[in-house]
CSV table of C-alpha atoms in Angstrom, one decimal:
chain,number,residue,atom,x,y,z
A,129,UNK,CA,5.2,-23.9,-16.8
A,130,UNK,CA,3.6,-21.8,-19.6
A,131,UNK,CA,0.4,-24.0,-19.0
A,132,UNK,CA,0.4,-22.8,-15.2
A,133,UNK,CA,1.3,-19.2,-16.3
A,134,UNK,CA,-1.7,-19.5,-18.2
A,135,UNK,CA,-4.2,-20.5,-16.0
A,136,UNK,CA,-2.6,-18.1,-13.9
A,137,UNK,CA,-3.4,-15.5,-15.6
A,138,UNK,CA,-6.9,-16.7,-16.3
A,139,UNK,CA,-7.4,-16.6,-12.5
A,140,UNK,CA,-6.4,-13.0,-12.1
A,141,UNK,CA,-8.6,-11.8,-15.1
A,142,UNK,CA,-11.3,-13.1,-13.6
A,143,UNK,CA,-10.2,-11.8,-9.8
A,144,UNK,CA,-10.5,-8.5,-11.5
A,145,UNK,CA,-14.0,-9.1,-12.9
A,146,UNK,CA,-15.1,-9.7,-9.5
A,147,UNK,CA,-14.8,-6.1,-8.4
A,148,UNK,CA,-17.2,-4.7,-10.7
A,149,UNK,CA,-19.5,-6.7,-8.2
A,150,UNK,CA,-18.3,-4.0,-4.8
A,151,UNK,CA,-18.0,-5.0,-1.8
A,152,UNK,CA,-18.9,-8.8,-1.9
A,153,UNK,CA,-16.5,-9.1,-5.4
A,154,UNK,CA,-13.9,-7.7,-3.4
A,155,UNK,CA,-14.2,-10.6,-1.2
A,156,UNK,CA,-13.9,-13.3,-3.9
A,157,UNK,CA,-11.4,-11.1,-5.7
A,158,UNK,CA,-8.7,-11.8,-2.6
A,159,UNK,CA,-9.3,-15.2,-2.7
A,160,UNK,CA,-8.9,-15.8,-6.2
A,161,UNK,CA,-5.8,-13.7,-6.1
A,162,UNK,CA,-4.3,-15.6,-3.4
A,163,UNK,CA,-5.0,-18.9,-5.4
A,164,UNK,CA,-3.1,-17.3,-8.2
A,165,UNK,CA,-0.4,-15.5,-5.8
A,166,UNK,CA,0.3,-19.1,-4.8
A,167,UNK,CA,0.6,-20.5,-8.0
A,168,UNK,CA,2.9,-18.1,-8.6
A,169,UNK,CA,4.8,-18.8,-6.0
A,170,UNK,CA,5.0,-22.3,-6.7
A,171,UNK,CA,6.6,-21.1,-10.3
A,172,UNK,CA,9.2,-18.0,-9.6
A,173,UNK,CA,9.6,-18.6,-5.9
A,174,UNK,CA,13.0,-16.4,-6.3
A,175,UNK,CA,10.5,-13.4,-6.9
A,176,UNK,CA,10.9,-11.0,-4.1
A,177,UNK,CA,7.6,-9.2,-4.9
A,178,UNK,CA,5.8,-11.6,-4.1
A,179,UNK,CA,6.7,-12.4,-0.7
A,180,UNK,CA,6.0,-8.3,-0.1
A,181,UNK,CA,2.6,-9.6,-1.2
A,182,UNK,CA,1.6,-12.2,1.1
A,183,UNK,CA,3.1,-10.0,4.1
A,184,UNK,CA,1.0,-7.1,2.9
A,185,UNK,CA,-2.1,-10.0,3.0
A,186,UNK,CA,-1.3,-11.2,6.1
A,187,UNK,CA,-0.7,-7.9,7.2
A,188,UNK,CA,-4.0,-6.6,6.2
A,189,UNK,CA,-5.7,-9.6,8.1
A,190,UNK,CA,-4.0,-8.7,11.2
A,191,UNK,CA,-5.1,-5.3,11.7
A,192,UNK,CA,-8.2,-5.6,10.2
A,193,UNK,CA,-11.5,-5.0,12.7
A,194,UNK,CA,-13.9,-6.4,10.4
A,195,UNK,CA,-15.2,-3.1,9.3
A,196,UNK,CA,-15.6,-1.2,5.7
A,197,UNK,CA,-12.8,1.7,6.5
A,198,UNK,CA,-9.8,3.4,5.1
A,199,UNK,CA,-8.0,0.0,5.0
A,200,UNK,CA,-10.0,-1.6,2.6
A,201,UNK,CA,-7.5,0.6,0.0
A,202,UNK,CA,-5.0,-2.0,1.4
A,203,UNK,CA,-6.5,-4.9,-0.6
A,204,UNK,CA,-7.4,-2.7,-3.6
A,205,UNK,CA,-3.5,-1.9,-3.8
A,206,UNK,CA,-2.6,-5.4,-3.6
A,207,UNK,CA,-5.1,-6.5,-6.3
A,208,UNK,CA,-3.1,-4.3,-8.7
A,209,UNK,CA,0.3,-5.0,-6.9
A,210,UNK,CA,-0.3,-8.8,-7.7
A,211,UNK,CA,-1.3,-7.9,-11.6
A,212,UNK,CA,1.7,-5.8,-12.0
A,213,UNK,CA,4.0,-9.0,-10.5
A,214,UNK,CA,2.3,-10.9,-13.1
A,215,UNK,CA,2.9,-9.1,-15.9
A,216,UNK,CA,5.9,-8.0,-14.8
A,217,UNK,CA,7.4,-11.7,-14.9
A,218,UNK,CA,5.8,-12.4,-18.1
A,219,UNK,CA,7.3,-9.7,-19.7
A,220,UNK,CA,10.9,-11.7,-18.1
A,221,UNK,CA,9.8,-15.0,-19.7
């Protein structure tokens, strides 16, 4: 489990390094972030926070139109919404 945690981890920090890149980084940052939401997942699935997280994603790809506008902050939230779950549970381990 601390092995998974690990490379969990790993996955976000790089996520985050992603957006330095703008637009296109924010692109690989979600998917990256959903690989490591899902890992979580598969660890803590008795973690509330995280299902708000993959509503909020699916959410976000229901309404979106394919454009750059005001709800591209919806992603940005949930990249740091998804490091604070993380941290938060390895703060609980």
């Amino acid at each position: 489990m601390k092995t998974t945690f690990k490379i969990m981890e790993i996955i976000n920090i790089c996520a985050l390094t992603f957006l330095l890149a703008g637009a296109y980084g924010i692109t690989i940052t979600g998917a990256l972030q959903v690989l490591a939401a899902f890992l979580f997942l598969i660890l803590f699935p008795k973690n509330k926070f995280i299902y708000i997280y993959f509503s909020l994603v699916i959410f976000f790809f229901l309404i979106w139109d394919g454009e750059f506008t005001w709800l591209f902050l919806l992603p940005v939230a949930l990249i740091f919404f998804l490091t604070f779950i993380i941290y938060n549970q390895k703060k609980k381990l």
